[in-house]
Amino acid sequence: MADQWPNLGLDLHLELDAADGVRTGLERALRAAARSGRLAPGTRLPATRRLAEDLGLARGTVRAAYDQLIAEGYLTARQGSGTVVALRPGVVPVATAEPARAERPRHDLRPGSPDASAFPVAAWLESSRRALGSAPADAFGYGDPRGRAELRTALAGYLGRARGVSARPDSIVITNGYLQGLTLLATAVGGTFAMEDPGVPLHREAVRRTGARVVPLPVDDLGARADLVDGLAADAVEVTPAHQYPTGRTLHPGRRRALLDWARSSSGLIVENDYDAEFRYDRKPVGALQGAGPEDVAYLGTTSKTLGPALRIGWMVLPPRLIDPVVDAKLHVDHHTEHLGQLTLADLITRHGYDRHIRASRQRYLRRRDELRRRIADVPISLTGIAAGLHALAVLPSGGPTEADVRTAAEARGLALGYLSERRALPSTAQGVIIGYGRPPEHAYASALDALTATFTACFR
């Protein structure tokens, strides 16, 4: 009788000590579980007949134990609801308790996220039904660390036609987003990583935690300073050629060539973060750097901006020499990325639902960017970079309001923004505000811009 609680369908261990009789042992076990919180307040207990059968006891014994604990206040008998654990002082209702949440801003223009409310639910459900309906049995077991062949095949075709990437299914590794891909590469390559500055502090720290050394690579109006790479003694260089975060610059063609020349002459690796590449508004996007140097570039992409960060699906297109080391690192980190989302995305790509969603998103974010520019046209501030992506950098003029001034005015209006100084590793006097126009749901965008224009007006008057 000591270890039969799993048969009751409750995830709790119950031991009966029958030294003083089985009824007393059952009372003690239930009382201890309720007192400690292992049986959470509100938990419905099995019917007396069911519990008696599972424990091999007489039903009257179980009923008597329940009655005793009801009398003591540990249990409560509810009409139509059976017997449940009572709420007792000092015991937190585990099943209903919610973790503390950070207060959300009233208006959220922080960068780094798309409009989550625009997720293509209907298309995703349709693809999911098809994918699950035709999924082989091995899709529900452990899998290849590289990812499902269905998705790697779909991506090879999509990336080739949409981004100019030279990819074969066996050169692609599916990851849990960009950050995991970057850390897997840092684990496999090691040594020194040159990373754009300004950039993403989280990415720099993730690379450091693998044991690799990180050195900043300055960014100017032409993108990453490729002319400085030789002097950094780097083994790998991470760049965002299509749309640099947060400056919004594209990598100049001359610097693209210079980076490729460096990689070929030094056996170095270029890590291409194809950030925001799908969202170019003034012209067709520039092809991926990887297409000009597939032997020297590890290309990384993700659905975090196109569909939503919650999916945690990314991919790497790797040079041949890195496939085995990265796959080995992936195997020992989490074995493989979950399969069902991969199968759904493969269907969405193959049936061109992914393309349709990106085209619709492109039009929506273009309208938002145009509205942003119109609303701040009278403010003595300029947006840098190309017409692309989900954010814009507003550089603050020298001698004008500082980032601290803008932050104070924004917070007074319940507005959250990003700030340039927080993205820098190197010292700089340049200050700016990063405006993420992709994040708010459609109904909240106009009021967020109202708060933004009021903030700038207060700072520049």
mmCIF file of C-alpha atoms in Angstrom, residues 214-449:
data_model
loop_
_atom_site.group_PDB
_atom_site.id
_atom_site.type_symbol
_atom_site.label_atom_id
_atom_site.label_comp_id
_atom_site.label_asym_id
_atom_site.label_seq_id
_atom_site.Cartn_x
_atom_site.Cartn_y
_atom_site.Cartn_z
ATOM 1 C CA VAL A 214 34.534 39.132 -27.473
ATOM 2 C CA VAL A 215 35.992 42.281 -29.030
ATOM 3 C CA PRO A 216 33.872 45.198 -30.306
ATOM 4 C CA LEU A 217 33.782 45.998 -34.030
ATOM 5 C CA PRO A 218 32.721 49.629 -34.567
ATOM 6 C CA VAL A 219 29.849 50.499 -36.914
ATOM 7 C CA ASP A 220 29.573 53.720 -38.911
ATOM 8 C CA ASP A 221 27.360 55.002 -41.734
ATOM 9 C CA LEU A 222 28.647 52.257 -44.068
ATOM 10 C CA GLY A 223 28.048 49.438 -41.623
ATOM 11 C CA ALA A 224 30.610 47.333 -39.769
ATOM 12 C CA ARG A 225 34.212 48.595 -40.051
ATOM 13 C CA ALA A 226 35.624 45.727 -42.098
ATOM 14 C CA ASP A 227 38.907 47.621 -42.422
ATOM 15 C CA LEU A 228 39.537 47.070 -38.700
ATOM 16 C CA VAL A 229 39.040 43.302 -38.643
ATOM 17 C CA ASP A 230 42.667 42.383 -39.407
ATOM 18 C CA GLY A 231 43.839 44.267 -36.333
ATOM 19 C CA LEU A 232 41.407 42.494 -34.002
ATOM 20 C CA ALA A 233 42.989 39.033 -34.363
ATOM 21 C CA ALA A 234 39.491 37.577 -34.596
ATOM 22 C CA ASP A 235 38.592 33.997 -35.416
ATOM 23 C CA ALA A 236 35.015 34.971 -36.277
ATOM 24 C CA VAL A 237 33.162 38.195 -37.101
ATOM 25 C CA GLU A 238 29.442 38.604 -36.457
ATOM 26 C CA VAL A 239 27.718 41.124 -38.739
ATOM 27 C CA THR A 240 24.182 42.152 -39.750
ATOM 28 C CA PRO A 241 24.664 43.071 -43.429
ATOM 29 C CA ALA A 242 21.003 43.573 -44.376
ATOM 30 C CA HIS A 243 19.922 45.909 -41.561
ATOM 31 C CA GLN A 244 22.251 46.655 -38.675
ATOM 32 C CA TYR A 245 20.786 46.814 -35.198
ATOM 33 C CA PRO A 246 20.309 49.448 -33.931
ATOM 34 C CA THR A 247 21.729 51.959 -36.474
ATOM 35 C CA GLY A 248 19.635 50.686 -39.385
ATOM 36 C CA ARG A 249 22.578 50.756 -41.820
ATOM 37 C CA THR A 250 23.294 48.232 -44.552
ATOM 38 C CA LEU A 251 26.798 46.914 -45.070
ATOM 39 C CA HIS A 252 28.482 48.752 -47.957
ATOM 40 C CA PRO A 253 29.359 46.523 -50.968
ATOM 41 C CA GLY A 254 33.060 47.343 -50.581
ATOM 42 C CA ARG A 255 32.981 46.188 -46.969
ATOM 43 C CA ARG A 256 31.140 43.017 -47.908
ATOM 44 C CA ARG A 257 33.984 42.195 -50.287
ATOM 45 C CA ALA A 258 36.581 43.120 -47.682
ATOM 46 C CA LEU A 259 35.031 40.773 -45.115
ATOM 47 C CA LEU A 260 34.968 37.905 -47.600
ATOM 48 C CA ASP A 261 38.606 38.565 -48.524
ATOM 49 C CA TRP A 262 39.537 38.495 -44.834
ATOM 50 C CA ALA A 263 37.730 35.193 -44.253
ATOM 51 C CA ARG A 264 39.368 33.523 -47.261
ATOM 52 C CA SER A 265 42.866 34.703 -46.452
ATOM 53 C CA SER A 266 42.735 33.992 -42.713
ATOM 54 C CA SER A 267 40.421 30.936 -42.622
ATOM 55 C CA GLY A 268 38.192 33.069 -40.438
ATOM 56 C CA LEU A 269 34.430 32.740 -40.134
ATOM 57 C CA ILE A 270 31.789 35.349 -40.927
ATOM 58 C CA VAL A 271 28.631 34.914 -38.856
ATOM 59 C CA GLU A 272 25.811 36.530 -40.825
ATOM 60 C CA ASN A 273 22.812 37.572 -38.766
ATOM 61 C CA ASP A 274 20.182 38.169 -41.450
ATOM 62 C CA TYR A 275 18.341 40.545 -39.135
ATOM 63 C CA ASP A 276 15.159 42.176 -40.527
ATOM 64 C CA ALA A 277 16.170 41.150 -44.061
ATOM 65 C CA GLU A 278 12.571 40.359 -45.065
ATOM 66 C CA PHE A 279 11.406 43.894 -44.284
ATOM 67 C CA ARG A 280 12.940 46.260 -46.839
ATOM 68 C CA TYR A 281 10.468 48.962 -47.926
ATOM 69 C CA ASP A 282 12.164 51.169 -50.495
ATOM 70 C CA ARG A 283 13.549 48.474 -52.806
ATOM 71 C CA LYS A 284 14.154 44.754 -53.120
ATOM 72 C CA PRO A 285 16.280 43.433 -50.240
ATOM 73 C CA VAL A 286 19.997 42.920 -50.832
ATOM 74 C CA GLY A 287 20.918 39.246 -51.120
ATOM 75 C CA ALA A 288 22.594 37.472 -48.246
ATOM 76 C CA LEU A 289 26.359 37.753 -47.887
ATOM 77 C CA GLN A 290 26.489 33.963 -47.639
ATOM 78 C CA GLY A 291 25.581 33.606 -51.301
ATOM 79 C CA ALA A 292 28.950 35.104 -52.262
ATOM 80 C CA GLY A 293 30.968 32.970 -49.829
ATOM 81 C CA PRO A 294 29.213 29.789 -48.678
ATOM 82 C CA GLU A 295 32.536 28.256 -47.585
ATOM 83 C CA ASP A 296 33.312 31.179 -45.293
ATOM 84 C CA VAL A 297 29.932 32.351 -43.957
ATOM 85 C CA ALA A 298 27.599 30.802 -41.398
ATOM 86 C CA TYR A 299 24.171 32.199 -42.209
ATOM 87 C CA LEU A 300 21.628 32.519 -39.361
ATOM 88 C CA GLY A 301 17.931 33.316 -39.622
ATOM 89 C CA THR A 302 14.833 32.979 -37.486
ATOM 90 C CA THR A 303 11.043 33.294 -37.368
ATOM 91 C CA SER A 304 11.208 35.616 -34.355
ATOM 92 C CA LYS A 305 10.509 38.767 -36.380
ATOM 93 C CA THR A 306 8.516 37.278 -39.254
ATOM 94 C CA LEU A 307 6.087 35.146 -37.214
ATOM 95 C CA GLY A 308 6.829 35.625 -33.521
ATOM 96 C CA PRO A 309 9.468 34.964 -30.851
ATOM 97 C CA ALA A 310 7.284 32.381 -29.112
ATOM 98 C CA LEU A 311 7.930 29.769 -31.823
ATOM 99 C CA ARG A 312 11.660 29.512 -30.988
ATOM 100 C CA ILE A 313 12.564 28.299 -34.481
ATOM 101 C CA GLY A 314 15.781 29.418 -36.142
ATOM 102 C CA TRP A 315 18.230 27.985 -38.628
ATOM 103 C CA MET A 316 21.869 27.971 -39.602
ATOM 104 C CA VAL A 317 23.325 27.348 -43.051
ATOM 105 C CA LEU A 318 26.853 26.164 -42.328
ATOM 106 C CA PRO A 319 30.113 25.791 -44.223
ATOM 107 C CA PRO A 320 30.982 22.084 -44.560
ATOM 108 C CA ARG A 321 33.803 22.246 -42.008
ATOM 109 C CA LEU A 322 31.414 23.364 -39.245
ATOM 110 C CA ILE A 323 28.508 20.975 -39.748
ATOM 111 C CA ASP A 324 29.813 18.128 -37.583
ATOM 112 C CA PRO A 325 31.131 20.295 -34.708
ATOM 113 C CA VAL A 326 27.892 22.310 -34.535
ATOM 114 C CA VAL A 327 25.689 19.213 -34.718
ATOM 115 C CA ASP A 328 27.709 17.657 -31.901
ATOM 116 C CA ALA A 329 27.310 20.817 -29.811
ATOM 117 C CA LYS A 330 23.559 20.861 -30.512
ATOM 118 C CA LEU A 331 23.219 17.210 -29.499
ATOM 119 C CA HIS A 332 24.775 17.891 -26.112
ATOM 120 C CA VAL A 333 22.812 21.085 -25.455
ATOM 121 C CA ASP A 334 19.230 19.936 -26.020
ATOM 122 C CA HIS A 335 19.387 16.966 -28.430
ATOM 123 C CA HIS A 336 17.000 18.531 -30.945
ATOM 124 C CA THR A 337 14.506 21.349 -31.457
ATOM 125 C CA GLU A 338 10.874 20.289 -31.032
ATOM 126 C CA HIS A 339 9.409 18.600 -34.097
ATOM 127 C CA LEU A 340 5.775 19.663 -34.394
ATOM 128 C CA GLY A 341 6.505 23.338 -34.970
ATOM 129 C CA GLN A 342 9.131 22.374 -37.522
ATOM 130 C CA LEU A 343 6.649 20.275 -39.483
ATOM 131 C CA THR A 344 4.077 23.061 -39.376
ATOM 132 C CA LEU A 345 6.570 25.662 -40.588
ATOM 133 C CA ALA A 346 7.704 23.348 -43.375
ATOM 134 C CA ASP A 347 4.119 23.110 -44.607
ATOM 135 C CA LEU A 348 3.608 26.866 -44.303
ATOM 136 C CA ILE A 349 6.732 27.535 -46.382
ATOM 137 C CA THR A 350 6.042 24.851 -48.978
ATOM 138 C CA ARG A 351 2.489 26.118 -49.598
ATOM 139 C CA HIS A 352 3.720 29.741 -49.702
ATOM 140 C CA GLY A 353 1.706 30.821 -46.675
ATOM 141 C CA TYR A 354 4.962 32.108 -45.183
ATOM 142 C CA ASP A 355 5.556 34.352 -48.201
ATOM 143 C CA ARG A 356 2.002 35.679 -48.081
ATOM 144 C CA HIS A 357 2.319 36.507 -44.396
ATOM 145 C CA ILE A 358 5.635 38.318 -44.917
ATOM 146 C CA ARG A 359 4.230 40.384 -47.785
ATOM 147 C CA ALA A 360 1.237 41.421 -45.666
ATOM 148 C CA SER A 361 3.519 42.227 -42.729
ATOM 149 C CA ARG A 362 5.788 44.266 -44.980
ATOM 150 C CA GLN A 363 2.892 46.498 -46.003
ATOM 151 C CA ARG A 364 1.717 46.897 -42.408
ATOM 152 C CA TYR A 365 5.131 47.869 -41.071
ATOM 153 C CA LEU A 366 5.755 50.230 -43.999
ATOM 154 C CA ARG A 367 2.568 52.101 -43.103
ATOM 155 C CA ARG A 368 3.699 52.285 -39.496
ATOM 156 C CA ARG A 369 7.135 53.617 -40.418
ATOM 157 C CA ASP A 370 5.609 56.248 -42.695
ATOM 158 C CA GLU A 371 3.218 57.296 -39.938
ATOM 159 C CA LEU A 372 6.110 57.536 -37.464
ATOM 160 C CA ARG A 373 8.069 59.807 -39.803
ATOM 161 C CA ARG A 374 5.014 61.992 -40.383
ATOM 162 C CA ARG A 375 4.254 62.354 -36.685
ATOM 163 C CA ILE A 376 7.770 63.479 -35.704
ATOM 164 C CA ALA A 377 8.397 65.620 -38.792
ATOM 165 C CA ASP A 378 8.240 68.838 -36.758
ATOM 166 C CA VAL A 379 10.695 67.619 -34.116
ATOM 167 C CA PRO A 380 14.377 68.580 -34.649
ATOM 168 C CA ILE A 381 15.438 64.966 -34.762
ATOM 169 C CA SER A 382 16.411 62.639 -37.616
ATOM 170 C CA LEU A 383 15.923 58.944 -38.219
ATOM 171 C CA THR A 384 19.035 57.120 -39.397
ATOM 172 C CA GLY A 385 19.398 54.130 -41.649
ATOM 173 C CA ILE A 386 17.445 52.693 -44.527
ATOM 174 C CA ALA A 387 13.682 52.212 -44.841
ATOM 175 C CA ALA A 388 13.589 48.709 -43.410
ATOM 176 C CA GLY A 389 13.019 46.572 -40.357
ATOM 177 C CA LEU A 390 10.881 47.021 -37.270
ATOM 178 C CA HIS A 391 12.727 49.863 -35.576
ATOM 179 C CA ALA A 392 14.183 53.298 -36.240
ATOM 180 C CA LEU A 393 17.039 55.107 -34.518
ATOM 181 C CA ALA A 394 16.446 58.765 -33.713
ATOM 182 C CA VAL A 395 19.824 60.385 -33.051
ATOM 183 C CA LEU A 396 19.660 63.154 -30.447
ATOM 184 C CA PRO A 397 21.362 66.406 -31.539
ATOM 185 C CA SER A 398 24.456 67.558 -29.693
ATOM 186 C CA GLY A 399 23.556 70.150 -27.088
ATOM 187 C CA GLY A 400 19.917 69.069 -27.071
ATOM 188 C CA PRO A 401 18.018 66.790 -24.722
ATOM 189 C CA THR A 402 19.844 63.702 -23.502
ATOM 190 C CA GLU A 403 18.690 60.108 -23.335
ATOM 191 C CA ALA A 404 18.009 60.648 -19.637
ATOM 192 C CA ASP A 405 15.757 63.615 -20.475
ATOM 193 C CA VAL A 406 13.808 61.568 -23.002
ATOM 194 C CA ARG A 407 13.519 58.619 -20.634
ATOM 195 C CA THR A 408 12.116 60.825 -17.861
ATOM 196 C CA ALA A 409 9.567 62.425 -20.187
ATOM 197 C CA ALA A 410 8.616 59.056 -21.708
ATOM 198 C CA GLU A 411 8.157 57.292 -18.386
ATOM 199 C CA ALA A 412 5.927 60.123 -17.190
ATOM 200 C CA ARG A 413 3.635 59.240 -20.104
ATOM 201 C CA GLY A 414 3.818 55.486 -19.619
ATOM 202 C CA LEU A 415 5.957 55.069 -22.737
ATOM 203 C CA ALA A 416 8.761 52.494 -23.076
ATOM 204 C CA LEU A 417 11.562 53.046 -25.630
ATOM 205 C CA GLY A 418 15.059 51.750 -26.351
ATOM 206 C CA TYR A 419 18.257 53.782 -25.902
ATOM 207 C CA LEU A 420 21.444 53.750 -27.936
ATOM 208 C CA SER A 421 23.888 53.972 -25.026
ATOM 209 C CA GLU A 422 22.556 50.676 -23.624
ATOM 210 C CA ARG A 423 23.641 48.888 -26.807
ATOM 211 C CA ARG A 424 27.241 50.076 -26.804
ATOM 212 C CA ALA A 425 30.379 48.387 -25.529
ATOM 213 C CA LEU A 426 32.769 51.162 -26.575
ATOM 214 C CA PRO A 427 32.579 54.655 -25.047
ATOM 215 C CA SER A 428 30.761 57.217 -27.182
ATOM 216 C CA THR A 429 29.165 60.623 -26.781
ATOM 217 C CA ALA A 430 26.470 59.838 -29.377
ATOM 218 C CA GLN A 431 23.019 59.418 -27.903
ATOM 219 C CA GLY A 432 19.810 58.256 -29.481
ATOM 220 C CA VAL A 433 16.366 56.770 -29.021
ATOM 221 C CA ILE A 434 15.477 53.410 -30.581
ATOM 222 C CA ILE A 435 11.809 53.331 -31.579
ATOM 223 C CA GLY A 436 10.284 49.904 -32.149
ATOM 224 C CA TYR A 437 7.264 50.545 -34.342
ATOM 225 C CA GLY A 438 6.688 46.823 -34.904
ATOM 226 C CA ARG A 439 5.675 45.823 -31.377
ATOM 227 C CA PRO A 440 2.292 47.481 -30.608
ATOM 228 C CA PRO A 441 -0.900 45.796 -31.791
ATOM 229 C CA GLU A 442 -2.692 47.734 -34.517
ATOM 230 C CA HIS A 443 -5.282 49.298 -32.219
ATOM 231 C CA ALA A 444 -2.589 50.634 -29.849
ATOM 232 C CA TYR A 445 -0.167 52.140 -32.368
ATOM 233 C CA ALA A 446 -1.807 55.576 -32.741
ATOM 234 C CA SER A 447 -1.919 56.173 -28.978
ATOM 235 C CA ALA A 448 1.708 55.045 -28.671
ATOM 236 C CA LEU A 449 2.695 57.643 -31.285
#
